[in-house]
Structure formats: C-alpha cells, structure tokens
Coordinates of C-alpha atoms in Angstrom, one line a residue:
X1 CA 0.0 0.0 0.0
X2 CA 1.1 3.7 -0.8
X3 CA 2.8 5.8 2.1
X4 CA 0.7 9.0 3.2
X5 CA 4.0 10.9 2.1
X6 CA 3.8 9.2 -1.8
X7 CA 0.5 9.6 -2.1
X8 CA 0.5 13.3 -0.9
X9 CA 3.6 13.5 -4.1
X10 CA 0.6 12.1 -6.4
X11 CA -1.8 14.6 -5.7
X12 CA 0.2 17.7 -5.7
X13 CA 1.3 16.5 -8.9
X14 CA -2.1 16.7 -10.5
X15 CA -2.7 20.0 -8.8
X16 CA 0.2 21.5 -9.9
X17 CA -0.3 19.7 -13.9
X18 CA -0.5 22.1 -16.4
X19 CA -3.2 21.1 -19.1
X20 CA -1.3 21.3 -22.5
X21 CA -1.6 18.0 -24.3
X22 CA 1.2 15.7 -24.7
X23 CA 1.5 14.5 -28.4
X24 CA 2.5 10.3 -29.5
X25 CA 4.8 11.2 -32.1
X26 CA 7.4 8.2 -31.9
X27 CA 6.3 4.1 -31.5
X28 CA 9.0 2.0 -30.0
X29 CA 10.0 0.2 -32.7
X30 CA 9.7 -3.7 -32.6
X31 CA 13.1 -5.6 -34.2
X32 CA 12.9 -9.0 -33.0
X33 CA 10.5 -11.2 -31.6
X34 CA 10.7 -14.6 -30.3
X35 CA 8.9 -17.2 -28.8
X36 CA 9.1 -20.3 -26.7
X37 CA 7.2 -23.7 -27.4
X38 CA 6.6 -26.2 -24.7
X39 CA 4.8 -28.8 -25.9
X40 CA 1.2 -27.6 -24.4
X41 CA -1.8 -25.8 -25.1
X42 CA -0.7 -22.5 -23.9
X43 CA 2.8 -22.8 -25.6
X44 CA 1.0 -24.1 -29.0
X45 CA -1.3 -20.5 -28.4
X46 CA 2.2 -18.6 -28.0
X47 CA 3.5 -20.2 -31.3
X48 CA 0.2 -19.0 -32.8
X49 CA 0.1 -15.6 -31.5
X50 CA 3.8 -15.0 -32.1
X51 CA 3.6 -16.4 -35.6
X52 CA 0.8 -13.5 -36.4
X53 CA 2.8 -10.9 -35.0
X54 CA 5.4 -11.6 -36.7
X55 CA 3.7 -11.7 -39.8
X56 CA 2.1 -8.4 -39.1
X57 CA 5.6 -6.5 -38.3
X58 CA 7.4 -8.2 -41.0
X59 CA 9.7 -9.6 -39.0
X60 CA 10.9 -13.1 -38.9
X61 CA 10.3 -15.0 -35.6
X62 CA 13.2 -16.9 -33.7
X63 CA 11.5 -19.8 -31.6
X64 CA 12.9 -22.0 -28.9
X65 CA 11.4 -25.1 -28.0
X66 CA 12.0 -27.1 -24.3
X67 CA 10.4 -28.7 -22.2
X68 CA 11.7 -29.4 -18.4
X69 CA 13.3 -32.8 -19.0
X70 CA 15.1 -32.6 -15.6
X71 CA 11.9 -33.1 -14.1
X72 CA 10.6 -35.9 -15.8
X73 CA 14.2 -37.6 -15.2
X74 CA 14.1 -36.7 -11.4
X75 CA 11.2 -38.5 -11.6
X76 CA 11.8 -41.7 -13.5
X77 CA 15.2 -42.4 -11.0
X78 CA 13.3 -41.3 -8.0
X79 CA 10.9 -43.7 -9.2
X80 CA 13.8 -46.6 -9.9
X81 CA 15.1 -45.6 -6.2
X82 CA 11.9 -46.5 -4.6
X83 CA 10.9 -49.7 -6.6
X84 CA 14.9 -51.2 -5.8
X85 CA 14.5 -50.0 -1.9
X86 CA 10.5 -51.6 -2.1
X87 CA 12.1 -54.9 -3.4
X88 CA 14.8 -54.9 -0.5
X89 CA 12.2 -54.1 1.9
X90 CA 10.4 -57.1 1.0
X91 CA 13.0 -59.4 1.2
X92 CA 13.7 -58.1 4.5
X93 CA 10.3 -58.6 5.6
X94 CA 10.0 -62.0 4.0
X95 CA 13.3 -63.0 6.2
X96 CA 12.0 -61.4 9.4
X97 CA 8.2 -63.8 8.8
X98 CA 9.7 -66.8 7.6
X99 CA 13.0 -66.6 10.5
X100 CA 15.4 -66.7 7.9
X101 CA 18.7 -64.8 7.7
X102 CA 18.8 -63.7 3.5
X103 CA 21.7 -61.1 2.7
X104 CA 20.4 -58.9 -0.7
X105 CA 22.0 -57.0 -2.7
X106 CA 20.1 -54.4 -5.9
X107 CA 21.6 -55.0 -8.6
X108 CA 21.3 -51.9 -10.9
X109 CA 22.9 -51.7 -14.4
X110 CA 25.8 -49.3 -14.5
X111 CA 24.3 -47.1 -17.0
X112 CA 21.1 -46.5 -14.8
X113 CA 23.9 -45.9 -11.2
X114 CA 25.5 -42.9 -13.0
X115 CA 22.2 -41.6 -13.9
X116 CA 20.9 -42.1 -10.3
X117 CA 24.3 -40.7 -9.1
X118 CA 24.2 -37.7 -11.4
X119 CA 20.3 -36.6 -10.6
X120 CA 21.3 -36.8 -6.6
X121 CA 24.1 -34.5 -6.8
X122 CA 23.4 -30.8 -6.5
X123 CA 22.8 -29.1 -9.4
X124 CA 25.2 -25.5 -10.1
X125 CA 23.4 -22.6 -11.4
X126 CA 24.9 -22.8 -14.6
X127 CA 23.5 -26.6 -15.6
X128 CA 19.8 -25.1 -14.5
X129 CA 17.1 -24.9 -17.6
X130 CA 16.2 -21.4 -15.8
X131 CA 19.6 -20.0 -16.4
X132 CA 20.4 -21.5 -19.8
X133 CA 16.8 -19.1 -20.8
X134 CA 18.1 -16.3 -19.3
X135 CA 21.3 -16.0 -20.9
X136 CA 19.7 -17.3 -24.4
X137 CA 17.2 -13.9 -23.3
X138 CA 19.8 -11.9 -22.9
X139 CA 21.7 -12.6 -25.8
X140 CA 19.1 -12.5 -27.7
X141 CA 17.7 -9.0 -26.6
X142 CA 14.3 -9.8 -28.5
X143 CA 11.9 -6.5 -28.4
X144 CA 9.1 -9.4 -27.7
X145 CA 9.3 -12.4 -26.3
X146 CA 5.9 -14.9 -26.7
X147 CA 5.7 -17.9 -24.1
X148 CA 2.7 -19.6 -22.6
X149 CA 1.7 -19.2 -19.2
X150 CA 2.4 -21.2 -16.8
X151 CA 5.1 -21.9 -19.1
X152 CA 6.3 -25.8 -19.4
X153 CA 3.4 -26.6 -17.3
X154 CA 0.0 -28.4 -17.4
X155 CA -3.4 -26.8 -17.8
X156 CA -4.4 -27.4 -14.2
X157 CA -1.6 -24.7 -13.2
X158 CA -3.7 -22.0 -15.0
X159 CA -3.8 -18.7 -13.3
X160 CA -0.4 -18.6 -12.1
X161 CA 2.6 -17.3 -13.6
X162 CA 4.8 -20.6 -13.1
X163 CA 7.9 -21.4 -11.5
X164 CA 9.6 -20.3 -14.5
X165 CA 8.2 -17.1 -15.8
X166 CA 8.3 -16.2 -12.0
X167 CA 12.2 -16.7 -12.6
X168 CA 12.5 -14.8 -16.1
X169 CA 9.8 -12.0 -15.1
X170 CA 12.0 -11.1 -11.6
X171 CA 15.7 -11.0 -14.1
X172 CA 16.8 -7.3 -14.4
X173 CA 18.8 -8.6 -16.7
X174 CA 16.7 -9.5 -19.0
X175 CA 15.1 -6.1 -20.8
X176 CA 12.7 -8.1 -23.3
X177 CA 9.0 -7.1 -23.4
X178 CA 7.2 -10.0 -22.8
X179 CA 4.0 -11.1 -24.1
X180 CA 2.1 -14.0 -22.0
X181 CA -0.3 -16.6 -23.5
X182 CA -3.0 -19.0 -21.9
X183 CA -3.8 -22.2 -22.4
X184 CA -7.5 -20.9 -22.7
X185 CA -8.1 -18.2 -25.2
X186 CA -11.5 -16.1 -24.7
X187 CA -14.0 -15.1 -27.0
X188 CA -11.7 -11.9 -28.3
X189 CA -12.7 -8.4 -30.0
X190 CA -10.7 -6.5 -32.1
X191 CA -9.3 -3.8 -29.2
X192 CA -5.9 -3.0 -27.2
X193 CA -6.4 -2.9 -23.9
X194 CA -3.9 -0.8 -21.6
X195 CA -4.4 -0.6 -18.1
X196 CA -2.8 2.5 -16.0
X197 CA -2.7 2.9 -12.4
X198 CA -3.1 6.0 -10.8
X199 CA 0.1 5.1 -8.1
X200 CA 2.7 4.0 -11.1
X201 CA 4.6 6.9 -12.3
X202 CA 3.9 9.5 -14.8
X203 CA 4.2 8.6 -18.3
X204 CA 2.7 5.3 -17.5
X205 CA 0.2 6.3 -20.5
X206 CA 2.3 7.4 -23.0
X207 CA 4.3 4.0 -22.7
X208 CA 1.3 1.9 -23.3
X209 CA 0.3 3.7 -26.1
X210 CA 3.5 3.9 -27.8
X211 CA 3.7 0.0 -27.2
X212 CA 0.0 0.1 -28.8
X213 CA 0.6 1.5 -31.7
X214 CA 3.9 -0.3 -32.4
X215 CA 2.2 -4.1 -32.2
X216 CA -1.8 -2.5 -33.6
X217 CA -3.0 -3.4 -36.9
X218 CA -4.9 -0.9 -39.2
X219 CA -8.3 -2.5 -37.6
X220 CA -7.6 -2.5 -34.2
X221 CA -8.9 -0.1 -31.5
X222 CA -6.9 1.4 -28.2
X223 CA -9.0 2.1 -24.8
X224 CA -6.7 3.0 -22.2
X225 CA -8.3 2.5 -18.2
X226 CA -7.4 4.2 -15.6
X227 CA -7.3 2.1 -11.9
X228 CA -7.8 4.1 -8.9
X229 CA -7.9 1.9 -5.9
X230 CA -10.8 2.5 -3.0
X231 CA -7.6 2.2 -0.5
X232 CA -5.9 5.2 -2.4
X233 CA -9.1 7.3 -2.1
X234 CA -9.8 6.5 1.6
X235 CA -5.8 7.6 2.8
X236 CA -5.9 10.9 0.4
X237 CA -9.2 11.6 2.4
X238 CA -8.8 10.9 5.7
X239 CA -5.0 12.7 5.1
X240 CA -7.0 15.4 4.7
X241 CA -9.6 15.5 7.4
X242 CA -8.8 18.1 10.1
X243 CA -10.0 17.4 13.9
X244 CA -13.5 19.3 13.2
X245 CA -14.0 17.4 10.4
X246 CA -13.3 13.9 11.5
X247 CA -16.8 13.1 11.6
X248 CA -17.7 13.8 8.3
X249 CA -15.4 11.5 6.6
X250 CA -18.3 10.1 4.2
X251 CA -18.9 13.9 3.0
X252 CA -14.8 13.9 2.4
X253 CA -14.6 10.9 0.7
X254 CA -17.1 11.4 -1.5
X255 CA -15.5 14.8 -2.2
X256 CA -12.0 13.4 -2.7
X257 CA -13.4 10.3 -4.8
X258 CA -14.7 12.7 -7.7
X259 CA -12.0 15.4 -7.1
X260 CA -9.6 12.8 -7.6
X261 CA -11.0 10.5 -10.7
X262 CA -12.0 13.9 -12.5
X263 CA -7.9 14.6 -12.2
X264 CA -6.8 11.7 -13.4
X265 CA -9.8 11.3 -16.6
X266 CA -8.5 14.6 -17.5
X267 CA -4.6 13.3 -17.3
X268 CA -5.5 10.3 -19.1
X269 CA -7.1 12.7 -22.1
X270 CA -4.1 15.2 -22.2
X271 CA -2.7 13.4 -24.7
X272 CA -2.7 13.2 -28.2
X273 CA -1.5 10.8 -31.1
X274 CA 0.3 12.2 -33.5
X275 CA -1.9 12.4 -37.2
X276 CA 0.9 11.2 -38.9
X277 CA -0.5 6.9 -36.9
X278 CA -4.1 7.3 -38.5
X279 CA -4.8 6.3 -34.7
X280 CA -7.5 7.0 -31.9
X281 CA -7.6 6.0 -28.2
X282 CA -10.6 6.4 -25.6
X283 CA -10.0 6.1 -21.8
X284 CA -12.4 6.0 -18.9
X285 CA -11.5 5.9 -14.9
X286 CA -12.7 2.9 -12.9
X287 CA -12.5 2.8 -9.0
X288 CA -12.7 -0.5 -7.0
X289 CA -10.1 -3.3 -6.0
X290 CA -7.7 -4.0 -9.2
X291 CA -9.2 -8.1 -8.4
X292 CA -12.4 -7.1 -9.5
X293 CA -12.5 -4.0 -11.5
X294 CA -10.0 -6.0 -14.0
X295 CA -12.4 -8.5 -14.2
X296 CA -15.4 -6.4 -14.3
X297 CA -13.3 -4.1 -17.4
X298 CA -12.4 -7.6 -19.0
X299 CA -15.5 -8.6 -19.3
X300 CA -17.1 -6.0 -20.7
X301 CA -14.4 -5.0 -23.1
X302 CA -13.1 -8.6 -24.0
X303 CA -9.7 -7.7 -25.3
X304 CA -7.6 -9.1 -27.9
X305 CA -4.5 -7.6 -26.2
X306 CA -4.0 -6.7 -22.4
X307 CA -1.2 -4.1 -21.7
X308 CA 0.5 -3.3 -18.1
X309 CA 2.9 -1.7 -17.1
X310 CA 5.7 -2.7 -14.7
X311 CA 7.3 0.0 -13.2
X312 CA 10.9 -2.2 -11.2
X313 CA 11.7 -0.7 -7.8
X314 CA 15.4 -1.3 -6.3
X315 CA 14.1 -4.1 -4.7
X316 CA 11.6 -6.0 -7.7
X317 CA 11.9 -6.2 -11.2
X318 CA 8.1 -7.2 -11.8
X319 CA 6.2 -4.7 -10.0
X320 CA 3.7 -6.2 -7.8
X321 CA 0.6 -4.3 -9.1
X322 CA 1.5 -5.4 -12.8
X323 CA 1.8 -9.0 -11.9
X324 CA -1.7 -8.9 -10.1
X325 CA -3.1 -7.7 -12.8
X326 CA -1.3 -9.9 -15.8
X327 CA -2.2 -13.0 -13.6
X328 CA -6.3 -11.7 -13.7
X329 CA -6.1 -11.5 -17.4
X330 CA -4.5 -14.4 -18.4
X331 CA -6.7 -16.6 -15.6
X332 CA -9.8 -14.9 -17.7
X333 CA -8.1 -16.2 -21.6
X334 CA -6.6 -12.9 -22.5
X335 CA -2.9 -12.5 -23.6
X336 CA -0.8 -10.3 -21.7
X337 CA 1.9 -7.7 -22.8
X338 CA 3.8 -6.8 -19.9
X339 CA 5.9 -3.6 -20.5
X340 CA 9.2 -2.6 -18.4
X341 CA 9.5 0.7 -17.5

C-alpha cells in the first residue's frame, strides 16, 4: 500500500499539472520477436500468436522449443530408487516372517547408477534450464518475447505465472518485453487494452500507447483504463480531514473520490497521437479493488490484447501491481503484454 507521504507526491502533482496536451509522435519500434514452445496448449497459443505478430511487423520469428526434461528424469530415477528400496524391503520382511537370515543385494545396471548418481548430486546454477533461458534472453535482446503461461506446465496450473516465468519475469537482466499466453483463449474483440494505475509513475500512458501502436494493426482499437484503488481514495481523504471534520469522513470521501478520478480522466485525455499513426484512443476511470475492476473491465471490453505496465523498484523487477493484474487476465483467456519501465 502507498505511504501517506507518496501519495500526498501524487496529488500535488495533479494540482500543480499544467493542461497542454502531450503528443504520440514516436512508436517503440519492434526488431525482434521470439517465442518459446513447450509442448502444451498454452505454448501451442504462444506459437500462434507470435507467428501472427510476426507476420504483421514483417519480422521473422526466432523460436525455442523445451520442455523441463530434468523433471521428468528426477522423476523416473526417483521412481527406480523406490521400486529397488521396495524390493529390498520385501526381502527383508520376508526373512523377518519366515525366521530366515537372507543377505540382498540391488543390482542396478551401470548405466542407470550414473544416472541415479548424477540426478542426486546438486545441481550448479549454470547446468539449471532457468539460467540456460536467461542468458539465451539476454543474448538475444528480442523487443518481444511470446511464451505460454504457466510456461512448461500443465493446464491445471492455469492462473499462475509458473515457476519459470516467475524466474525470467524477476531477471533485471533481462530487458525483453514479454507477451504471455494462456492455455484458454477467450472469446476476443478487435481492441488493445492498456491498463494505468493511478500510483505507477507518470508517463505510464504514454508507454502503453506507444507500445499500442507499435504491435496494432490498421483494424484495431486502443482504450486506455485508468485504476484508482478505493484504499488510495480512503488515505488521500482521511489525510485530509482536520480534527473538526473527522466526523464527516463520508462527505470527504465522496469529495475526494470525484475530485480525484476527475484529475486523473482529464490526465488520461491530455494526450494526443500524432496524425501522422491514422490512430485514436478512448479512456475512462474505474474505481474499486484491481481483483475485481479488472475482471469487471475484461468482461465488458473482451480484449484481444491486455497491456501493463511494470514500473521495477530497487528491490523488484516485476512490479507487484502489474503481476496482479497480468495473472487476472490471463486466468480470464486474454494474452498479456507486460511492458518494463
């Protein structure tokens, strides 16, 4: 949640705005784009999705393709460990009911021992799947990256990021816009859809929208929302209540609620895109919890595209707010663009 003293920086910075608009003139431009297949139905939707934007930007499309192999070997000789220590048990057992000293002995074929022996020892950083992605990443510097999510997991782990696009996601290293793909696509309209939070920094906006128009075809439509949380509302007002007033904080909030969202619409609509992009964007203000005002905006919009904004901290690459929402859309079938700041 926001300090009293950030939030305090927020408003004074809408009270002191000046009104001019700002104009779109530049898109960041989009070189390379890769994607990642993993043999399920949310990497066969990455493939897909990549594929078109490629094809769209004129760009060929590098792909990877993996799978987490280490796990499946773990466990096969976890499984060969337990079936040889289950057959020495029962010999054991056998000698104890029938009073019978038997000495036994596994015999495992050499082959299979240096397997066992391998998958036991600890594993460096350097032979991890995790790490061999993120320097292929950062190598690679792709302007978009495409990969299902979870990514090399099972439909059942639907709605979360995964253990490893928690891993690439947190990299600071890695400076690759990422675009994220469920295994369940919903019933999609033609429209990009750019969330903004009123706490993120300025030019949160301008980002999304330059991002918009860089991946948009000719067809598609732009609606950028604005997220004011009921928690931000409720500390700006009661930050503001002096000790006659304290009990009228209903009047307040109600005061500060449509002083506030009235800001930000008109912030939100101070800027322009350039003639020269043949483009138009609406925007609209929405209050609530980001869990269910995303949900409530996602249904009634149904997106083709859903863009965030992470804005990294010293202390997080993938800012909390921006994961929240990504994992709401892409639990509800949309495909996520998460932008760095």
């Amino acid at each position: 949640m926001p300090t009293d003293k950030k939030l305090e920086e927020v408003e004074e910075m809408f009270k002191t705005a000046s009104k001019p608009n700002k104009i779109i003139e530049d898109i960041d431009v989009i070189s390379k784009v890769g994607v990642i297949y993993d043999n399920t139905t949310q990497g066969e939707n990455a493939l897909r999705l990549a594929t078109d934007l490629a094809n769209n930007l004129n760009l060929p499309l590098k792909a990877f393709t993996t799978d987490d192999f280490y796990l499946t070997m773990k466990l096969i000789t976890d499984e060969i460990k337990n079936k040889g220590n289950e057959m020495l048990k029962h010999i054991d057992d056998f000698a104890d009911k029938n009073d019978v000293k038997i000495e036994s002995e596994l015999l495992v074929g050499r082959k299979i021992m240096k397997i066992i022996e391998m998958m036991d020892d600890k594993m460096r950083d350097e032979e991890k799947l995790s790490y061999l992605i993120i320097k292929k990443l950062i190598d690679e510097n792709f302007s978009i990256f495409v990969a299902g999510s979870p990514l090399m997991r099972k439909s059942e782990d639907t709605g979360t990021l995964g253990y490893y696009l928690s891993i690439l996601l947190k990299e600071y290293d890695i400076h690759t816009n990422f675009l994220l793909v469920p295994d369940r696509l919903a019933e999609r309209a033609d429209l990009i859809l750019g969330f903004a939070l009123y706490r993120q920094k300025t030019g949160t906006t301008s980002a999304i929208l330059r991002r918009a128009l860089s991946v948009k075809k000719r067809e598609k439509q732009i609606k950028i929302v604005g997220l004011i949380e009921e928690n931000t509302i409720e500390t700006i007002a009661r930050s503001e209540l002096s000790d006659t007033e304290a009990d009228d904080f209903e009047t307040k909030l109600v005061e500060v609620t449509e002083r506030i969202k009235s800001k930000y619409n008109d912030d939100l609509m101070s800027i322009d895109i350039s003639e020269n992009f043949n483009a138009e964007f609406t925007t609209e203000v929405e209050i609530g919890t980001i869990d269910s005002t995303v949900k409530i905006v996602l249904e009634r919009y149904k997106p083709g595209l859903v863009l965030v904004r992470s804005v990294s901290q010293l202390d997080e690459h993938l800012n909390p707010d921006a994961e929240t929402i990504a994992r709401i859309a892409l639990s509800e079938g949309y495909p996520v663009f998460i932008l760095w700041d």
